[in-house]
């Protein structure tokens, strides 16, 4: 089994691939995920939605769409999305997100994009695609993701033109409409920084097959809301008490009712920590990092513990945090390609991540 080379098997930032519109581009990805095979209408609805969600209203994306209308006309289905100021910053294979339970999957393939517009900035989008189980991903009735892992790991034995040809095939297979899961954003179009996820939802106006909506953020506790006294906080503390060990090990899924549809962090000001006051004193003494681990699995703490808000920057370099993740993911992928079933916690994969302050 080859040892995994990060820039061949896990993360791609080479301009020869990322700037080739045949391989990937913002326009190509939008056309792939949108039901009309174009993406203009979905983009327009999505950017307008930033300004109307009850939990947070941000005007700049909609204003950006006004500029596109001025330049390219009022019909989004006729826009040339390839002329819009967006740059692909990286392609990411996330075998470490595999779910090895019987009905599981082999993680995700992700495309990160940054806006290069002078006003709509910093504004980063992540497109998430599912990696489904293939026939060789099950061994003796157990899900291993062995075949999918081996396909990515084997790329480490190639280089030059042979590598790029194989990569183009792998990327085309990974980025399809059927495999599209959701989008994520991290942006600072208005202070403070904000994170959201965008999932498919029915269009209230009935015009589009689907629009994009903000669900409760995956694994992000609603710190602000849960710090406020009341029955929701009481219920949360009881739940933390009951699941303290799993939460401390970052192995517990957080129920939707304790999560928020967006989260914000003010640059230069320490993030107010989650309060666990009132939890059993013995539990707090036994698990001194419990609060930090509950927070670290969420968007805000993970993007600020060892990174400055953004992990894959507009210039295609990565944060110190992401560098360490990639090393841990290489070891993880090697184990999966050998047919082992390594278990990843929620949040960082690296052994001793910096804990949120
Ligand atoms: C484990 C820590 C961690 C958590 C938790 C996390 N991210 Fe990230 N995020 C990363 C890393 C590392 C990348 C680089 C791509 C990858 O690894 O998938 C990234 C990439 C991104 C990007 C592309 C721009 C960039 O910073 O590279 C967006 C947008 C994003 N994440 C949003 C979110 C949202 C929204 C959440 C919460 C639902 C979230 N992230 C949770 C670590 C994290």
PDB file of N, CA, C and O in Angstrom, residues 32-90:
ATOM      1  N   UNK A  32     -23.794  22.234 -11.985  1.00  0.00           N
ATOM      2  CA  UNK A  32     -23.906  20.839 -11.559  1.00  0.00           C
ATOM      3  C   UNK A  32     -24.965  20.674 -10.468  1.00  0.00           C
ATOM      4  O   UNK A  32     -25.771  19.744 -10.502  1.00  0.00           O
ATOM      5  N   UNK A  33     -24.968  21.578  -9.508  1.00  0.00           N
ATOM      6  CA  UNK A  33     -25.889  21.386  -8.377  1.00  0.00           C
ATOM      7  C   UNK A  33     -27.298  21.897  -8.668  1.00  0.00           C
ATOM      8  O   UNK A  33     -28.259  21.435  -8.059  1.00  0.00           O
ATOM      9  N   UNK A  34     -27.437  22.859  -9.582  1.00  0.00           N
ATOM     10  CA  UNK A  34     -28.754  23.451  -9.837  1.00  0.00           C
ATOM     11  C   UNK A  34     -29.604  22.518 -10.699  1.00  0.00           C
ATOM     12  O   UNK A  34     -29.089  21.893 -11.623  1.00  0.00           O
ATOM     13  N   UNK A  35     -30.908  22.445 -10.412  1.00  0.00           N
ATOM     14  CA  UNK A  35     -31.778  21.526 -11.162  1.00  0.00           C
ATOM     15  C   UNK A  35     -31.913  21.879 -12.640  1.00  0.00           C
ATOM     16  O   UNK A  35     -32.200  21.015 -13.446  1.00  0.00           O
ATOM     17  N   UNK A  36     -31.686  23.157 -13.006  1.00  0.00           N
ATOM     18  CA  UNK A  36     -31.831  23.538 -14.418  1.00  0.00           C
ATOM     19  C   UNK A  36     -30.527  23.395 -15.200  1.00  0.00           C
ATOM     20  O   UNK A  36     -30.463  23.757 -16.372  1.00  0.00           O
ATOM     21  N   UNK A  37     -29.469  22.879 -14.544  1.00  0.00           N
ATOM     22  CA  UNK A  37     -28.212  22.676 -15.258  1.00  0.00           C
ATOM     23  C   UNK A  37     -27.509  23.969 -15.614  1.00  0.00           C
ATOM     24  O   UNK A  37     -26.565  23.972 -16.407  1.00  0.00           O
ATOM     25  N   UNK A  38     -27.930  25.071 -15.010  1.00  0.00           N
ATOM     26  CA  UNK A  38     -27.304  26.367 -15.282  1.00  0.00           C
ATOM     27  C   UNK A  38     -26.862  27.048 -13.982  1.00  0.00           C
ATOM     28  O   UNK A  38     -25.699  27.343 -13.796  1.00  0.00           O
ATOM     29  N   UNK A  39     -27.831  27.282 -13.077  1.00  0.00           N
ATOM     30  CA  UNK A  39     -27.470  27.779 -11.753  1.00  0.00           C
ATOM     31  C   UNK A  39     -27.744  29.255 -11.500  1.00  0.00           C
ATOM     32  O   UNK A  39     -27.679  29.701 -10.360  1.00  0.00           O
ATOM     33  N   UNK A  40     -28.058  30.016 -12.547  1.00  0.00           N
ATOM     34  CA  UNK A  40     -28.303  31.451 -12.345  1.00  0.00           C
ATOM     35  C   UNK A  40     -29.466  31.721 -11.400  1.00  0.00           C
ATOM     36  O   UNK A  40     -29.371  32.543 -10.482  1.00  0.00           O
ATOM     37  N   UNK A  41     -30.573  31.013 -11.623  1.00  0.00           N
ATOM     38  CA  UNK A  41     -31.764  31.232 -10.779  1.00  0.00           C
ATOM     39  C   UNK A  41     -31.503  30.829  -9.334  1.00  0.00           C
ATOM     40  O   UNK A  41     -31.935  31.518  -8.404  1.00  0.00           O
ATOM     41  N   UNK A  42     -30.814  29.714  -9.157  1.00  0.00           N
ATOM     42  CA  UNK A  42     -30.514  29.248  -7.796  1.00  0.00           C
ATOM     43  C   UNK A  42     -29.595  30.255  -7.096  1.00  0.00           C
ATOM     44  O   UNK A  42     -29.797  30.605  -5.924  1.00  0.00           O
ATOM     45  N   UNK A  43     -28.592  30.761  -7.823  1.00  0.00           N
ATOM     46  CA  UNK A  43     -27.658  31.749  -7.264  1.00  0.00           C
ATOM     47  C   UNK A  43     -28.411  33.006  -6.824  1.00  0.00           C
ATOM     48  O   UNK A  43     -28.200  33.524  -5.723  1.00  0.00           O
ATOM     49  N   UNK A  44     -29.309  33.479  -7.679  1.00  0.00           N
ATOM     50  CA  UNK A  44     -30.057  34.693  -7.368  1.00  0.00           C
ATOM     51  C   UNK A  44     -30.919  34.496  -6.120  1.00  0.00           C
ATOM     52  O   UNK A  44     -30.907  35.323  -5.194  1.00  0.00           O
ATOM     53  N   UNK A  45     -31.640  33.377  -6.053  1.00  0.00           N
ATOM     54  CA  UNK A  45     -32.502  33.109  -4.893  1.00  0.00           C
ATOM     55  C   UNK A  45     -31.662  32.963  -3.619  1.00  0.00           C
ATOM     56  O   UNK A  45     -32.002  33.509  -2.561  1.00  0.00           O
ATOM     57  N   UNK A  46     -30.552  32.250  -3.734  1.00  0.00           N
ATOM     58  CA  UNK A  46     -29.670  32.001  -2.589  1.00  0.00           C
ATOM     59  C   UNK A  46     -29.093  33.321  -2.051  1.00  0.00           C
ATOM     60  O   UNK A  46     -29.155  33.608  -0.850  1.00  0.00           O
ATOM     61  N   UNK A  47     -28.545  34.155  -2.932  1.00  0.00           N
ATOM     62  CA  UNK A  47     -27.922  35.406  -2.475  1.00  0.00           C
ATOM     63  C   UNK A  47     -28.972  36.374  -1.903  1.00  0.00           C
ATOM     64  O   UNK A  47     -28.686  37.111  -0.968  1.00  0.00           O
ATOM     65  N   UNK A  48     -30.180  36.356  -2.459  1.00  0.00           N
ATOM     66  CA  UNK A  48     -31.228  37.203  -1.877  1.00  0.00           C
ATOM     67  C   UNK A  48     -31.620  36.712  -0.484  1.00  0.00           C
ATOM     68  O   UNK A  48     -31.972  37.495   0.386  1.00  0.00           O
ATOM     69  N   UNK A  49     -31.552  35.398  -0.286  1.00  0.00           N
ATOM     70  CA  UNK A  49     -31.992  34.832   0.996  1.00  0.00           C
ATOM     71  C   UNK A  49     -31.123  35.303   2.161  1.00  0.00           C
ATOM     72  O   UNK A  49     -31.607  35.415   3.293  1.00  0.00           O
ATOM     73  N   UNK A  50     -29.845  35.615   1.888  1.00  0.00           N
ATOM     74  CA  UNK A  50     -28.972  36.146   2.942  1.00  0.00           C
ATOM     75  C   UNK A  50     -29.610  37.356   3.651  1.00  0.00           C
ATOM     76  O   UNK A  50     -29.349  37.598   4.827  1.00  0.00           O
ATOM     77  N   UNK A  51     -30.405  38.123   2.919  1.00  0.00           N
ATOM     78  CA  UNK A  51     -30.946  39.377   3.452  1.00  0.00           C
ATOM     79  C   UNK A  51     -32.292  39.198   4.140  1.00  0.00           C
ATOM     80  O   UNK A  51     -32.799  40.145   4.739  1.00  0.00           O
ATOM     81  N   UNK A  52     -32.889  38.008   4.062  1.00  0.00           N
ATOM     82  CA  UNK A  52     -34.264  37.875   4.571  1.00  0.00           C
ATOM     83  C   UNK A  52     -34.433  36.815   5.655  1.00  0.00           C
ATOM     84  O   UNK A  52     -35.523  36.663   6.197  1.00  0.00           O
ATOM     85  N   UNK A  53     -33.364  36.063   5.996  1.00  0.00           N
ATOM     86  CA  UNK A  53     -33.518  35.038   7.032  1.00  0.00           C
ATOM     87  C   UNK A  53     -33.741  35.715   8.385  1.00  0.00           C
ATOM     88  O   UNK A  53     -33.018  36.661   8.728  1.00  0.00           O
ATOM     89  N   UNK A  54     -34.704  35.240   9.170  1.00  0.00           N
ATOM     90  CA  UNK A  54     -35.028  35.910  10.437  1.00  0.00           C
ATOM     91  C   UNK A  54     -33.877  35.922  11.448  1.00  0.00           C
ATOM     92  O   UNK A  54     -33.772  36.848  12.235  1.00  0.00           O
ATOM     93  N   UNK A  55     -32.995  34.899  11.402  1.00  0.00           N
ATOM     94  CA  UNK A  55     -31.936  34.822  12.410  1.00  0.00           C
ATOM     95  C   UNK A  55     -30.771  35.761  12.122  1.00  0.00           C
ATOM     96  O   UNK A  55     -29.960  36.046  12.997  1.00  0.00           O
ATOM     97  N   UNK A  56     -30.658  36.243  10.875  1.00  0.00           N
ATOM     98  CA  UNK A  56     -29.572  37.147  10.496  1.00  0.00           C
ATOM     99  C   UNK A  56     -29.887  37.728   9.119  1.00  0.00           C
ATOM    100  O   UNK A  56     -30.313  37.012   8.227  1.00  0.00           O
ATOM    101  N   UNK A  57     -29.655  39.037   8.973  1.00  0.00           N
ATOM    102  CA  UNK A  57     -29.932  39.663   7.675  1.00  0.00           C
ATOM    103  C   UNK A  57     -28.657  40.312   7.158  1.00  0.00           C
ATOM    104  O   UNK A  57     -28.093  41.173   7.815  1.00  0.00           O
ATOM    105  N   UNK A  58     -28.220  39.863   5.988  1.00  0.00           N
ATOM    106  CA  UNK A  58     -27.008  40.413   5.384  1.00  0.00           C
ATOM    107  C   UNK A  58     -27.336  40.870   3.966  1.00  0.00           C
ATOM    108  O   UNK A  58     -27.782  40.078   3.136  1.00  0.00           O
ATOM    109  N   UNK A  59     -27.096  42.141   3.678  1.00  0.00           N
ATOM    110  CA  UNK A  59     -27.578  42.741   2.432  1.00  0.00           C
ATOM    111  C   UNK A  59     -26.624  42.575   1.249  1.00  0.00           C
ATOM    112  O   UNK A  59     -27.050  42.615   0.099  1.00  0.00           O
ATOM    113  N   UNK A  60     -25.335  42.390   1.536  1.00  0.00           N
ATOM    114  CA  UNK A  60     -24.360  42.493   0.444  1.00  0.00           C
ATOM    115  C   UNK A  60     -24.521  41.463  -0.684  1.00  0.00           C
ATOM    116  O   UNK A  60     -24.408  41.826  -1.854  1.00  0.00           O
ATOM    117  N   UNK A  61     -24.774  40.186  -0.371  1.00  0.00           N
ATOM    118  CA  UNK A  61     -24.944  39.241  -1.485  1.00  0.00           C
ATOM    119  C   UNK A  61     -26.079  39.653  -2.440  1.00  0.00           C
ATOM    120  O   UNK A  61     -25.921  39.548  -3.664  1.00  0.00           O
ATOM    121  N   UNK A  62     -27.191  40.149  -1.884  1.00  0.00           N
ATOM    122  CA  UNK A  62     -28.297  40.587  -2.758  1.00  0.00           C
ATOM    123  C   UNK A  62     -27.872  41.798  -3.591  1.00  0.00           C
ATOM    124  O   UNK A  62     -28.231  41.915  -4.772  1.00  0.00           O
ATOM    125  N   UNK A  63     -27.095  42.697  -2.980  1.00  0.00           N
ATOM    126  CA  UNK A  63     -26.610  43.856  -3.742  1.00  0.00           C
ATOM    127  C   UNK A  63     -25.665  43.419  -4.858  1.00  0.00           C
ATOM    128  O   UNK A  63     -25.651  44.018  -5.941  1.00  0.00           O
ATOM    129  N   UNK A  64     -24.895  42.370  -4.594  1.00  0.00           N
ATOM    130  CA  UNK A  64     -24.025  41.815  -5.630  1.00  0.00           C
ATOM    131  C   UNK A  64     -24.877  41.344  -6.819  1.00  0.00           C
ATOM    132  O   UNK A  64     -24.544  41.579  -7.984  1.00  0.00           O
ATOM    133  N   UNK A  65     -26.012  40.702  -6.504  1.00  0.00           N
ATOM    134  CA  UNK A  65     -26.906  40.235  -7.576  1.00  0.00           C
ATOM    135  C   UNK A  65     -27.469  41.429  -8.372  1.00  0.00           C
ATOM    136  O   UNK A  65     -27.597  41.357  -9.598  1.00  0.00           O
ATOM    137  N   UNK A  66     -27.747  42.547  -7.679  1.00  0.00           N
ATOM    138  CA  UNK A  66     -28.211  43.741  -8.399  1.00  0.00           C
ATOM    139  C   UNK A  66     -27.196  44.165  -9.459  1.00  0.00           C
ATOM    140  O   UNK A  66     -27.565  44.576 -10.562  1.00  0.00           O
ATOM    141  N   UNK A  67     -25.921  44.058  -9.107  1.00  0.00           N
ATOM    142  CA  UNK A  67     -24.868  44.421 -10.076  1.00  0.00           C
ATOM    143  C   UNK A  67     -24.865  43.457 -11.266  1.00  0.00           C
ATOM    144  O   UNK A  67     -24.645  43.871 -12.395  1.00  0.00           O
ATOM    145  N   UNK A  68     -25.087  42.178 -10.966  1.00  0.00           N
ATOM    146  CA  UNK A  68     -25.116  41.203 -12.068  1.00  0.00           C
ATOM    147  C   UNK A  68     -26.298  41.511 -12.986  1.00  0.00           C
ATOM    148  O   UNK A  68     -26.183  41.452 -14.214  1.00  0.00           O
ATOM    149  N   UNK A  69     -27.434  41.851 -12.386  1.00  0.00           N
ATOM    150  CA  UNK A  69     -28.619  42.215 -13.185  1.00  0.00           C
ATOM    151  C   UNK A  69     -28.297  43.412 -14.077  1.00  0.00           C
ATOM    152  O   UNK A  69     -28.608  43.424 -15.273  1.00  0.00           O
ATOM    153  N   UNK A  70     -27.622  44.420 -13.478  1.00  0.00           N
ATOM    154  CA  UNK A  70     -27.282  45.616 -14.265  1.00  0.00           C
ATOM    155  C   UNK A  70     -26.367  45.264 -15.441  1.00  0.00           C
ATOM    156  O   UNK A  70     -26.496  45.813 -16.530  1.00  0.00           O
ATOM    157  N   UNK A  71     -25.456  44.327 -15.216  1.00  0.00           N
ATOM    158  CA  UNK A  71     -24.485  43.982 -16.254  1.00  0.00           C
ATOM    159  C   UNK A  71     -25.010  42.967 -17.255  1.00  0.00           C
ATOM    160  O   UNK A  71     -24.688  43.016 -18.435  1.00  0.00           O
ATOM    161  N   UNK A  72     -25.869  42.023 -16.775  1.00  0.00           N
ATOM    162  CA  UNK A  72     -26.219  40.890 -17.645  1.00  0.00           C
ATOM    163  C   UNK A  72     -27.723  40.708 -17.854  1.00  0.00           C
ATOM    164  O   UNK A  72     -28.136  39.734 -18.473  1.00  0.00           O
ATOM    165  N   UNK A  73     -28.515  41.605 -17.288  1.00  0.00           N
ATOM    166  CA  UNK A  73     -29.953  41.531 -17.525  1.00  0.00           C
ATOM    167  C   UNK A  73     -30.716  40.870 -16.398  1.00  0.00           C
ATOM    168  O   UNK A  73     -30.143  40.233 -15.516  1.00  0.00           O
ATOM    169  N   UNK A  74     -32.046  40.983 -16.449  1.00  0.00           N
ATOM    170  CA  UNK A  74     -32.903  40.581 -15.336  1.00  0.00           C
ATOM    171  C   UNK A  74     -33.188  39.080 -15.300  1.00  0.00           C
ATOM    172  O   UNK A  74     -33.721  38.579 -14.308  1.00  0.00           O
ATOM    173  N   UNK A  75     -32.883  38.356 -16.371  1.00  0.00           N
ATOM    174  CA  UNK A  75     -33.194  36.925 -16.408  1.00  0.00           C
ATOM    175  C   UNK A  75     -31.976  36.092 -15.989  1.00  0.00           C
ATOM    176  O   UNK A  75     -31.050  35.903 -16.790  1.00  0.00           O
ATOM    177  N   UNK A  76     -31.980  35.584 -14.742  1.00  0.00           N
ATOM    178  CA  UNK A  76     -30.790  34.864 -14.248  1.00  0.00           C
ATOM    179  C   UNK A  76     -30.439  33.637 -15.080  1.00  0.00           C
ATOM    180  O   UNK A  76     -29.287  33.214 -15.098  1.00  0.00           O
ATOM    181  N   UNK A  77     -31.436  33.062 -15.775  1.00  0.00           N
ATOM    182  CA  UNK A  77     -31.138  31.852 -16.540  1.00  0.00           C
ATOM    183  C   UNK A  77     -30.317  32.177 -17.786  1.00  0.00           C
ATOM    184  O   UNK A  77     -29.844  31.269 -18.479  1.00  0.00           O
ATOM    185  N   UNK A  78     -30.138  33.483 -18.071  1.00  0.00           N
ATOM    186  CA  UNK A  78     -29.338  33.860 -19.244  1.00  0.00           C
ATOM    187  C   UNK A  78     -27.975  34.412 -18.859  1.00  0.00           C
ATOM    188  O   UNK A  78     -27.193  34.799 -19.730  1.00  0.00           O
ATOM    189  N   UNK A  79     -27.701  34.494 -17.570  1.00  0.00           N
ATOM    190  CA  UNK A  79     -26.395  35.021 -17.160  1.00  0.00           C
ATOM    191  C   UNK A  79     -25.271  34.070 -17.560  1.00  0.00           C
ATOM    192  O   UNK A  79     -25.439  32.850 -17.550  1.00  0.00           O
ATOM    193  N   UNK A  80     -24.117  34.666 -17.847  1.00  0.00           N
ATOM    194  CA  UNK A  80     -22.904  33.865 -18.060  1.00  0.00           C
ATOM    195  C   UNK A  80     -22.157  33.823 -16.725  1.00  0.00           C
ATOM    196  O   UNK A  80     -21.445  34.768 -16.373  1.00  0.00           O
ATOM    197  N   UNK A  81     -22.350  32.730 -15.977  1.00  0.00           N
ATOM    198  CA  UNK A  81     -21.777  32.655 -14.635  1.00  0.00           C
ATOM    199  C   UNK A  81     -20.249  32.601 -14.661  1.00  0.00           C
ATOM    200  O   UNK A  81     -19.593  32.880 -13.661  1.00  0.00           O
ATOM    201  N   UNK A  82     -19.679  32.247 -15.819  1.00  0.00           N
ATOM    202  CA  UNK A  82     -18.213  32.140 -15.884  1.00  0.00           C
ATOM    203  C   UNK A  82     -17.542  33.509 -15.805  1.00  0.00           C
ATOM    204  O   UNK A  82     -16.344  33.592 -15.571  1.00  0.00           O
ATOM    205  N   UNK A  83     -18.318  34.593 -16.014  1.00  0.00           N
ATOM    206  CA  UNK A  83     -17.711  35.928 -15.933  1.00  0.00           C
ATOM    207  C   UNK A  83     -17.778  36.497 -14.511  1.00  0.00           C
ATOM    208  O   UNK A  83     -17.245  37.571 -14.257  1.00  0.00           O
ATOM    209  N   UNK A  84     -18.452  35.787 -13.587  1.00  0.00           N
ATOM    210  CA  UNK A  84     -18.586  36.304 -12.221  1.00  0.00           C
ATOM    211  C   UNK A  84     -17.277  36.125 -11.444  1.00  0.00           C
ATOM    212  O   UNK A  84     -16.512  35.190 -11.699  1.00  0.00           O
ATOM    213  N   UNK A  85     -17.026  37.039 -10.489  1.00  0.00           N
ATOM    214  CA  UNK A  85     -15.723  37.056  -9.796  1.00  0.00           C
ATOM    215  C   UNK A  85     -15.601  36.023  -8.676  1.00  0.00           C
ATOM    216  O   UNK A  85     -15.608  36.371  -7.496  1.00  0.00           O
ATOM    217  N   UNK A  86     -15.499  34.743  -9.055  1.00  0.00           N
ATOM    218  CA  UNK A  86     -15.290  33.697  -8.066  1.00  0.00           C
ATOM    219  C   UNK A  86     -14.121  32.821  -8.499  1.00  0.00           C
ATOM    220  O   UNK A  86     -13.972  32.530  -9.689  1.00  0.00           O
ATOM    221  N   UNK A  87     -13.347  32.381  -7.494  1.00  0.00           N
ATOM    222  CA  UNK A  87     -12.146  31.593  -7.778  1.00  0.00           C
ATOM    223  C   UNK A  87     -12.189  30.310  -6.952  1.00  0.00           C
ATOM    224  O   UNK A  87     -12.446  30.359  -5.741  1.00  0.00           O
ATOM    225  N   UNK A  88     -11.955  29.181  -7.594  1.00  0.00           N
ATOM    226  CA  UNK A  88     -11.865  27.919  -6.849  1.00  0.00           C
ATOM    227  C   UNK A  88     -10.549  27.932  -6.072  1.00  0.00           C
ATOM    228  O   UNK A  88      -9.490  28.177  -6.650  1.00  0.00           O
ATOM    229  N   UNK A  89     -10.622  27.703  -4.747  1.00  0.00           N
ATOM    230  CA  UNK A  89      -9.416  27.774  -3.919  1.00  0.00           C
ATOM    231  C   UNK A  89      -8.861  26.408  -3.554  1.00  0.00           C
ATOM    232  O   UNK A  89      -7.717  26.295  -3.130  1.00  0.00           O
ATOM    233  N   UNK A  90      -9.690  25.356  -3.696  1.00  0.00           N
ATOM    234  CA  UNK A  90      -9.180  24.026  -3.361  1.00  0.00           C
ATOM    235  C   UNK A  90     -10.202  22.940  -3.609  1.00  0.00           C
ATOM    236  O   UNK A  90     -11.409  23.200  -3.654  1.00  0.00           O
TER     237      UNK A  90
END
